[in-house]
Amino acid sequence: MRPKIIAGNWKMNLSEKEALALASGLKEKSSSLPDNKKAVVFPSSIHLAAVARILENSKIAVGAQNIYPAPLTAMTGETGPDQLSEIGIKFALVGHSERRQFLGETSVFCNQKISYLTKHGFTAVYCVGETLAERESGNTFEVLKKQIQEGLGSIESDQFSRIWVAYEPVWAIGTGKVATPAQAQEAHAFIRKEISGLFQNGKTISDAMPILYGGSVKADNVKELLSQSDIDGGLVGGASQKLESFLALF
């Protein structure tokens, strides 16, 4: 059985006071979270260390929104896995659509990140998804196939136990629009099939891999989304940034 996962991406939101208050509230409530669901939050980098300290030894893990795939080096403005390990971080987002769209992050570069992360004990959450134009032109599966093959194609099979995939249709992120459960399930099933084709024993790998849905996930749609056979959780934006709306997802 794959775990059900609720992952909160705080993006470039929340002041220090707000971030620490949210983390403290989550710590207080974490013991009441169901044992059959995992929870991870991804604060902005400036709040990572403080949030990690608050949530240490709780049911809620903490991850980074971005990493640079190298040991300590001269890369201004970036944060490396070695630095994150020092503060107890073992999760990282890779290839979120906003980084692809506005910062030019490619699936090939994501591959480098995923390989480095998983070899150094991190869980990489690899984000894939199509734009509205790509969906309307009938290219959704072509886009997903390319992202899977370029992002995961050369990753060694034993590293896949530390990879999650997040399907986030770009047209549904922060727009209030949500893929229907049937649309989301169809994309998730396709992603799982593509991953299974990467290796001789790929079905075993893909059957075990959590695939999350990201795109305006809220309390009023999360139950139906998670009832789909290939949807294992949500990568949540706005609803994860307030205590009540995040807890309502469980």
Rosetta silent file (secondary structure, phi, psi, omega in degrees, C-alpha in Angstrom):
SEQUENCE: MRPKIIAGNWKMNLSEKEALALASGLKEKSSSLPDNKKAVVFPSSIHLAAVARILENSKIAVGAQNIYPAPLTAMTGETGPDQLSEIGIKFALVGHSERRQFLGETSVFCNQKISYLTKHGFTAVYCVGETLAERESGNTFEVLKKQIQEGLGSIESDQFSRIWVAYEPVWAIGTGKVATPAQAQEAHAFIRKEISGLFQNGKTISDAMPILYGGSVKADNVKELLSQSDIDGGLVGGASQKLESFLALF
SCORE:     score description
SCORE:     0.000 S_00000001
   1 L     0.000  128.122  175.801    0.000    0.000    0.000 S_00000001
   2 L   -77.937  145.932  178.726    1.337    3.416   -0.952 S_00000001
   3 L   -71.511  154.561  169.109    1.097    6.079    1.766 S_00000001
   4 E   -92.864  133.341 -169.954   -1.306    9.000    1.488 S_00000001
   5 E  -129.915  132.170  170.958    0.647   12.254    1.621 S_00000001
   6 E  -114.689  115.091 -177.691   -0.334   15.871    2.177 S_00000001
   7 E  -115.508  127.211 -177.770    2.521   18.207    1.221 S_00000001
   8 E  -105.738  118.054  178.033    2.253   21.948    1.798 S_00000001
   9 E   -99.271  106.498 -176.967    4.203   24.301   -0.470 S_00000001
  10 L   -77.868  -11.976  178.431    4.336   27.710    1.245 S_00000001
  11 L    52.981 -148.770 -179.716    6.088   29.221   -1.807 S_00000001
  12 L   -94.349   59.259 -177.001    7.319   32.820   -1.348 S_00000001
  13 L  -128.109  166.954  174.490    4.687   33.553    1.271 S_00000001
  14 L    76.529  128.482  171.161    4.395   34.204    5.004 S_00000001
  15 L   -72.313  171.498  177.339    6.383   36.609    7.126 S_00000001
  16 H   -58.611  -44.873 -179.732    8.718   35.198    9.757 S_00000001
  17 H   -60.546  -43.807 -179.397    6.066   35.724   12.414 S_00000001
  18 H   -67.161  -41.835 -178.818    3.420   33.990   10.290 S_00000001
  19 H   -64.317  -43.877 -178.998    5.675   31.078    9.349 S_00000001
  20 H   -70.320  -35.354  176.549    6.717   30.378   12.917 S_00000001
  21 H   -65.706  -41.406  178.105    3.150   30.699   14.179 S_00000001
  22 H   -64.643  -44.492  178.587    1.963   28.236   11.539 S_00000001
  23 H   -61.943  -41.044  179.352    4.765   25.802   12.369 S_00000001
  24 H   -64.828  -41.374  177.198    3.975   26.068   16.079 S_00000001
  25 H   -63.463  -40.603  178.016    0.294   25.425   15.423 S_00000001
  26 H   -65.174  -39.903  178.798    1.142   22.400   13.296 S_00000001
  27 H   -61.606  -43.763 -178.712    3.457   21.056   16.005 S_00000001
  28 H   -62.831  -37.756 -175.887    0.692   21.404   18.591 S_00000001
  29 H   -93.046   -7.409 -169.756   -1.839   19.595   16.397 S_00000001
  30 H   -63.599  -30.843 -177.764    0.500   17.050   14.810 S_00000001
  31 H   -66.381  -20.464 -179.547   -0.109   14.303   17.347 S_00000001
  32 H   -92.262   -0.992  178.497   -3.759   14.171   16.267 S_00000001
  33 L   -69.894  145.717 -177.559   -2.973   13.665   12.586 S_00000001
  34 L   -63.864  142.581 -177.658   -3.975   10.243   11.251 S_00000001
  35 L   -70.691  -18.456 -177.570   -1.245    7.630   11.277 S_00000001
  36 L   -89.228    8.125  176.867   -2.124    6.498    7.746 S_00000001
  37 E  -129.454  142.836  175.066   -1.140    9.852    6.194 S_00000001
  38 E   -99.500  151.608  178.447    2.224   11.571    5.896 S_00000001
  39 E  -132.112  136.043  176.585    2.671   15.329    6.104 S_00000001
  40 E  -138.447  139.638  172.723    5.480   17.504    4.729 S_00000001
  41 E  -120.923  146.697 -178.055    5.743   21.290    4.549 S_00000001
  42 E  -121.328   88.774  178.646    8.029   23.283    2.254 S_00000001
  43 L   -74.631  166.632  171.182    8.705   26.761    3.707 S_00000001
  44 L   -65.787  156.937 -170.103   10.628   29.463    1.880 S_00000001
  45 H   -59.940  -33.626 -176.001   14.374   29.133    2.376 S_00000001
  46 H   -68.093  -19.872 -179.040   14.705   32.008    4.820 S_00000001
  47 H  -106.186   -0.424 -172.858   12.386   30.212    7.268 S_00000001
  48 H   -56.630  -52.356 -174.265   13.626   26.648    6.752 S_00000001
  49 H   -62.195  -44.656 -177.690   15.922   26.338    9.759 S_00000001
  50 H   -66.946  -42.037  178.901   13.480   27.882   12.230 S_00000001
  51 H   -66.152  -40.288  178.682   10.520   25.821   10.987 S_00000001
  52 H   -61.533  -38.826  178.516   12.634   22.649   11.052 S_00000001
  53 H   -64.614  -42.607 -178.429   13.561   23.300   14.685 S_00000001
  54 H   -65.260  -42.235 -174.357    9.922   23.772   15.665 S_00000001
  55 H   -90.386    3.661  176.823    8.711   20.650   13.856 S_00000001
  56 L   -57.836  136.317  179.113   11.587   18.429   14.951 S_00000001
  57 L    65.389   23.842  173.598   10.314   15.142   16.429 S_00000001
  58 L  -108.561 -179.523  177.722    6.781   15.783   15.192 S_00000001
  59 L   -79.965   -2.673 -174.010    4.732   13.899   12.611 S_00000001
  60 E  -109.378  119.325  177.569    5.387   16.663   10.081 S_00000001
  61 E   -83.831  163.683 -178.587    8.544   16.604    7.954 S_00000001
  62 E  -125.843  136.534  179.811   10.119   19.719    6.468 S_00000001
  63 E  -131.344  165.089  178.667   11.473   20.108    2.945 S_00000001
  64 E   -96.013  149.014  178.522   13.204   22.701    0.780 S_00000001
  65 L   -80.337  -15.202 -178.016   11.572   24.311   -2.251 S_00000001
  66 L  -163.721  151.787  173.000   14.823   24.171   -4.223 S_00000001
  67 L  -143.134  163.992  170.444   18.392   22.893   -4.036 S_00000001
  68 L  -109.603  131.842 -170.521   21.554   23.082   -6.100 S_00000001
  69 L   -82.964   69.984  179.700   22.971   19.619   -6.924 S_00000001
  70 L  -162.067  158.252  170.630   26.532   19.938   -5.631 S_00000001
  71 L   -69.016 -179.152 -178.319   28.564   19.926   -2.414 S_00000001
  72 L   -51.729  126.532 -173.737   29.602   23.240   -0.920 S_00000001
  73 L  -158.090  176.438 -178.794   30.771   25.375   -3.813 S_00000001
  74 L   -85.463   80.421  178.697   30.860   28.884   -5.283 S_00000001
  75 L  -132.935   88.717 -173.871   27.230   29.176   -6.396 S_00000001
  76 L   -57.879  133.645  175.679   25.862   32.489   -5.233 S_00000001
  77 L    86.406   -5.528 -177.332   22.251   32.492   -4.114 S_00000001
  78 L  -105.031  165.399  177.782   21.869   28.707   -3.982 S_00000001
  79 L  -127.231  133.619 -176.831   21.556   26.199   -1.137 S_00000001
  80 L  -100.939  158.501  178.669   23.129   22.749   -1.209 S_00000001
  81 H   -57.124  -35.183  179.092   21.975   19.412    0.214 S_00000001
  82 H   -60.744  -41.245  178.931   24.910   19.330    2.643 S_00000001
  83 H   -67.209  -39.003 -179.583   23.703   22.581    4.208 S_00000001
  84 H   -68.978  -36.908  178.412   20.131   21.327    4.373 S_00000001
  85 H   -60.091  -34.152 -178.749   21.180   18.055    5.999 S_00000001
  86 H   -62.516  -25.771 -179.999   22.771   20.041    8.831 S_00000001
  87 L  -108.322   17.136  172.356   19.350   21.376    9.820 S_00000001
  88 L    83.729   15.939 -179.887   17.544   18.074    9.416 S_00000001
  89 L   -86.826  130.269  179.729   16.029   18.614    5.962 S_00000001
  90 L  -134.643   15.766  175.676   15.617   15.446    3.897 S_00000001
  91 E  -129.959  150.581  175.210   13.004   16.449    1.312 S_00000001
  92 E  -153.999  138.099  170.800   13.195   18.822   -1.667 S_00000001
  93 E   -75.639  146.155  177.533   10.924   19.933   -4.471 S_00000001
  94 E  -136.249  126.778  171.184   12.385   19.626   -7.960 S_00000001
  95 L    75.149   27.815  176.786   11.088   21.219  -11.137 S_00000001
  96 L   -56.756  145.588 -173.085    8.059   23.052   -9.795 S_00000001
  97 H   -56.752  -32.290  179.594    6.202   24.682  -12.682 S_00000001
  98 H   -68.190  -34.607  176.542    6.983   28.195  -11.452 S_00000001
  99 H   -73.251  -35.206  175.730   10.687   27.447  -11.579 S_00000001
 100 H   -66.021  -47.005 -172.259   10.302   25.916  -15.029 S_00000001
 101 H   -72.438  -42.861 -172.043    8.222   28.802  -16.348 S_00000001
 102 H  -103.249  -20.651 -176.068    9.996   31.800  -14.849 S_00000001
 103 H  -118.217    5.929  172.792   13.528   30.569  -14.082 S_00000001
 104 L    71.206   22.055 -178.729   14.152   28.302  -17.059 S_00000001
 105 L   -72.501  126.375 -176.913   14.567   25.083  -15.069 S_00000001
 106 L  -102.036  162.999  176.513   14.613   22.154  -17.478 S_00000001
 107 H   -64.585  -31.080  177.765   13.831   18.489  -16.988 S_00000001
 108 H   -64.664  -43.422  176.649   17.470   17.707  -17.812 S_00000001
 109 H   -67.479  -36.588  176.035   18.639   19.909  -14.934 S_00000001
 110 H   -59.047  -38.174  178.107   15.962   18.338  -12.741 S_00000001
 111 H   -58.000  -42.979  178.038   17.531   14.971  -13.525 S_00000001
 112 H   -62.233  -42.100  179.511   20.841   16.193  -12.102 S_00000001
 113 H   -63.891  -47.517 -177.551   19.077   17.407   -8.970 S_00000001
 114 H   -62.317  -43.288  179.818   17.141   14.180   -8.464 S_00000001
 115 H   -60.866  -46.099 -178.167   20.224   12.030   -8.960 S_00000001
 116 H   -66.565  -45.139 -178.391   22.269   14.058   -6.471 S_00000001
 117 H   -59.904  -51.328 -174.548   19.485   14.261   -3.904 S_00000001
 118 H   -68.242  -30.720  176.424   18.618   10.590   -3.888 S_00000001
 119 H   -71.960  -16.563 -179.535   22.261    9.523   -3.723 S_00000001
 120 L  -112.534   25.144  169.522   22.632   11.686   -0.626 S_00000001
 121 L    83.386    8.772  177.719   19.642   10.351    1.276 S_00000001
 122 L   -90.179  157.931  165.537   17.021   12.937    0.294 S_00000001
 123 E   -99.556  123.339  179.166   13.538   12.326   -1.033 S_00000001
 124 E   -97.515  131.743  176.818   13.023   14.298   -4.243 S_00000001
 125 E  -106.253  100.266 -172.365    9.514   15.432   -5.161 S_00000001
 126 E   -89.206  119.948 -175.958    9.629   15.779   -8.948 S_00000001
 127 E   -95.950  131.771  177.396    6.971   18.092  -10.394 S_00000001
 128 E  -135.604  159.288  177.311    5.572   17.581  -13.877 S_00000001
 129 L   160.975  160.759 -175.090    2.589   18.982  -15.742 S_00000001
 130 L  -104.211  156.593  173.590    1.257   20.695  -18.834 S_00000001
 131 L   -80.507  171.505  177.381    0.181   24.274  -19.535 S_00000001
 132 H   -62.920  -42.235  179.972   -3.338   25.175  -20.608 S_00000001
 133 H   -61.981  -39.289 -179.800   -2.175   25.632  -24.211 S_00000001
 134 H   -67.963  -38.165  177.694   -0.551   22.189  -24.188 S_00000001
 135 H   -68.142  -45.130 -176.833   -3.716   20.558  -22.823 S_00000001
 136 H   -67.223  -25.354  178.013   -6.006   22.361  -25.250 S_00000001
 137 L   -88.667    2.799  177.009   -3.804   21.350  -28.183 S_00000001
 138 L    80.432   20.516 -175.093   -3.982   17.688  -27.120 S_00000001
 139 L  -105.116   13.381 -176.731   -0.315   17.448  -26.083 S_00000001
 140 H   -52.500  -52.132 -173.810   -0.733   16.633  -22.388 S_00000001
 141 H   -72.386  -31.022  175.163    0.649   13.097  -22.604 S_00000001
 142 H   -63.985  -42.439  178.481    3.453   14.069  -24.963 S_00000001
 143 H   -64.040  -47.003 -178.944    4.572   16.742  -22.455 S_00000001
 144 H   -63.204  -41.653  179.208    4.362   14.352  -19.504 S_00000001
 145 H   -60.241  -44.449  179.659    6.255   11.629  -21.357 S_00000001
 146 H   -64.048  -42.753 -179.896    9.105   14.016  -22.186 S_00000001
 147 H   -65.080  -39.444  178.391    9.283   15.300  -18.605 S_00000001
 148 H   -67.905  -47.413 -177.196    9.358   11.773  -17.195 S_00000001
 149 H   -65.262  -43.591 -179.435   11.938   10.479  -19.656 S_00000001
 150 H   -74.908  -34.760 -177.166   14.269   13.486  -19.319 S_00000001
 151 H   -81.776  -31.918 -173.314   13.813   13.902  -15.580 S_00000001
 152 H  -121.140   -8.360 -170.466   13.908   10.255  -14.494 S_00000001
 153 L   -59.358  -34.530 -177.303   15.255    8.293  -17.441 S_00000001
 154 L  -103.986    8.492  178.196   18.864    7.924  -16.288 S_00000001
 155 L   -74.446  136.305 -179.158   18.150    7.590  -12.576 S_00000001
 156 L   -68.574  145.848 -172.628   19.299    4.250  -11.168 S_00000001
 157 H   -59.431  -33.762 -177.940   16.500    1.889  -10.178 S_00000001
 158 H   -74.778   -6.398  177.629   17.564    1.699   -6.533 S_00000001
 159 H   -88.027  -13.106 -172.686   17.137    5.467   -6.197 S_00000001
 160 H   -70.818  -16.949  176.236   13.413    5.395   -6.985 S_00000001
 161 H   -68.722  -12.439  179.609   12.435    4.532   -3.424 S_00000001
 162 H  -114.612   28.743  177.128   13.412    8.136   -2.615 S_00000001
 163 E  -126.679  130.428  165.613   11.426    9.778   -5.421 S_00000001
 164 E  -112.525  153.490  173.233    7.863   11.060   -5.386 S_00000001
 165 E  -114.377  141.844  174.163    6.217   12.600   -8.434 S_00000001
 166 E  -120.688  116.370  174.623    3.760   15.494   -8.280 S_00000001
 167 E   -87.141  115.648 -178.979    1.438   15.998  -11.243 S_00000001
 168 L  -130.431   95.263  175.197    0.531   19.682  -11.303 S_00000001
 169 L   -59.071  122.659 -172.068   -1.326   20.911  -14.376 S_00000001
 170 H   -59.031  -32.655 -178.509    0.006   24.447  -14.711 S_00000001
 171 H   -69.732   -9.704 -178.777   -3.440   25.766  -15.605 S_00000001
 172 H  -108.345    1.251 -175.276   -4.754   24.688  -12.185 S_00000001
 173 L   -89.033  114.758  177.111   -2.070   26.197   -9.958 S_00000001
 174 L    70.934   11.307 -176.647   -3.330   29.176   -7.993 S_00000001
 175 L  -102.735  -14.153 -172.942   -6.210   29.684  -10.431 S_00000001
 176 L    86.004  -12.765  176.230   -9.002   28.042   -8.492 S_00000001
 177 L   -82.331  143.796  179.768   -9.433   25.624  -11.414 S_00000001
 178 L  -132.271  136.726  170.623   -8.992   21.960  -10.627 S_00000001
 179 L   -59.444  140.720  175.583   -8.581   19.001  -12.919 S_00000001
 180 L   -62.922  155.711  176.535  -11.590   16.767  -12.534 S_00000001
 181 H   -52.269  -37.407  179.449  -10.878   13.587  -10.585 S_00000001
 182 H   -67.370  -41.714  177.903  -11.127   11.694  -13.886 S_00000001
 183 H   -63.557  -44.568 -179.330   -8.635   14.030  -15.620 S_00000001
 184 H   -64.354  -44.322  179.452   -6.228   13.816  -12.691 S_00000001
 185 H   -61.602  -42.268  179.652   -6.526   10.029  -12.474 S_00000001
 186 H   -59.871  -43.612  179.485   -5.906    9.670  -16.213 S_00000001
 187 H   -67.695  -41.428  179.686   -2.709   11.733  -15.962 S_00000001
 188 H   -63.572  -43.087  178.791   -1.516    9.899  -12.850 S_00000001
 189 H   -62.929  -38.815  178.717   -2.104    6.507  -14.467 S_00000001
 190 H   -64.953  -44.238  179.065   -0.183    7.642  -17.540 S_00000001
 191 H   -60.337  -44.430 -179.192    2.740    8.861  -15.397 S_00000001
 192 H   -62.732  -40.048  178.634    2.846    5.571  -13.504 S_00000001
 193 H   -65.264  -41.335  179.049    2.845    3.633  -16.776 S_00000001
 194 H   -63.334  -40.676  178.374    5.676    5.775  -18.182 S_00000001
 195 H   -65.421  -38.948 -179.539    7.774    5.197  -15.066 S_00000001
 196 H   -63.860  -25.545 -179.803    7.138    1.456  -15.264 S_00000001
 197 L   -82.673   -2.165 -177.515    8.586    1.478  -18.782 S_00000001
 198 L   -78.765  -21.828 -174.723   11.923    2.898  -17.676 S_00000001
 199 L  -137.938  162.644  176.881   13.221   -0.410  -16.281 S_00000001
 200 L   -63.321  -38.234  177.832   12.841   -4.128  -16.759 S_00000001
 201 L  -103.530   32.318 -171.691   11.291   -4.339  -13.288 S_00000001
 202 H   -64.464  -29.391 -178.920    9.677   -0.931  -13.680 S_00000001
 203 H   -64.611  -38.275  177.321    6.148   -1.967  -12.714 S_00000001
 204 H   -61.573  -42.398  179.527    7.322   -2.888   -9.239 S_00000001
 205 H   -65.843  -48.804 -175.817    9.000    0.515   -8.947 S_00000001
 206 H   -69.257  -34.114  178.261    6.062    2.498  -10.306 S_00000001
 207 H   -63.635  -27.833 -177.905    3.493    0.595   -8.243 S_00000001
 208 H   -91.246  -11.007 -172.357    5.355    1.633   -5.090 S_00000001
 209 L   -83.569  126.939  173.074    5.904    5.295   -6.043 S_00000001
 210 L   -69.656  132.914  174.137    3.689    7.979   -4.499 S_00000001
 211 E  -123.237  119.212 -176.178    2.237   10.336   -7.118 S_00000001
 212 E   -99.662  155.245  173.409    0.642   13.499   -5.759 S_00000001
 213 E  -104.938  133.301  177.242   -1.796   15.883   -7.399 S_00000001
 214 E  -126.607  128.393  179.021   -1.063   19.612   -7.248 S_00000001
 215 L   151.537   86.160  177.808   -3.436   22.309   -8.390 S_00000001
 216 L    58.139   43.354  175.621   -5.891   24.202   -6.165 S_00000001
 217 L   -76.115  130.108 -179.615   -6.321   21.293   -3.733 S_00000001
 218 L  -140.781  173.290 -178.168   -8.718   22.207   -0.919 S_00000001
 219 H   -59.733  -31.471 -175.288  -10.781   20.505    1.757 S_00000001
 220 H   -82.327   -5.933  176.679  -13.820   20.351   -0.504 S_00000001
 221 H  -126.453   -9.454 -172.429  -12.081   18.375   -3.283 S_00000001
 222 H   -66.192  -37.458 -176.999   -9.247   16.482   -1.592 S_00000001
 223 H   -64.084  -44.273 -179.559  -11.322   13.458   -0.557 S_00000001
 224 H   -68.285  -38.427  177.651  -12.604   12.784   -4.057 S_00000001
 225 H   -62.181  -47.162 -176.488   -9.161   13.313   -5.594 S_00000001
 226 H   -72.794  -10.802  176.912   -7.492   10.952   -3.131 S_00000001
 227 L   -78.675  -11.885  178.815  -10.157    8.305   -3.748 S_00000001
 228 L   -72.936  146.267 -169.043   -8.736    7.769   -7.242 S_00000001
 229 L   -65.587  -28.297 -176.718   -6.604    4.649   -7.539 S_00000001
 230 L  -108.322    5.319  179.347   -3.396    6.349   -8.709 S_00000001
 231 L  -101.445  117.122 -171.273   -3.597    9.597   -6.698 S_00000001
 232 L  -106.687    5.893  179.463   -1.634    9.254   -3.472 S_00000001
 233 E   159.811 -169.600 -178.516   -1.893   12.732   -2.015 S_00000001
 234 E  -131.895  140.760  167.708   -1.744   16.425   -2.703 S_00000001
 235 E  -100.518  107.510 -163.906    0.926   19.046   -3.235 S_00000001
 236 E  -108.790  133.821  177.571   -0.979   21.967   -1.786 S_00000001
 237 L   -96.168  -96.162 -172.871   -0.312   25.685   -2.182 S_00000001
 238 H   -55.564  -41.278 -176.904   -2.706   28.249   -0.723 S_00000001
 239 H   -69.249  -12.966  179.581   -4.611   25.857    1.538 S_00000001
 240 H   -89.354   -5.573 -172.118   -1.367   24.832    3.251 S_00000001
 241 L   -96.345    3.083  172.526   -0.558   28.361    4.380 S_00000001
 242 L  -130.988  140.545 -172.593   -3.228   28.576    7.076 S_00000001
 243 H   -58.214  -50.584 -174.089   -3.474   26.158    9.980 S_00000001
 244 H   -63.509  -44.180 -176.295   -7.188   25.416    9.730 S_00000001
 245 H   -72.329  -28.879  176.178   -7.288   24.861    5.966 S_00000001
 246 H   -71.248  -45.985 -179.222   -4.181   22.636    6.038 S_00000001
 247 H   -64.381  -29.253 -179.573   -5.500   20.464    8.862 S_00000001
 248 L   -66.866  -15.737  179.963   -8.842   20.174    7.045 S_00000001
 249 L   -76.068  -13.841 -178.034   -7.048   18.254    4.265 S_00000001
 250 L   -93.289    0.000    0.000   -6.504   15.301    6.623 S_00000001
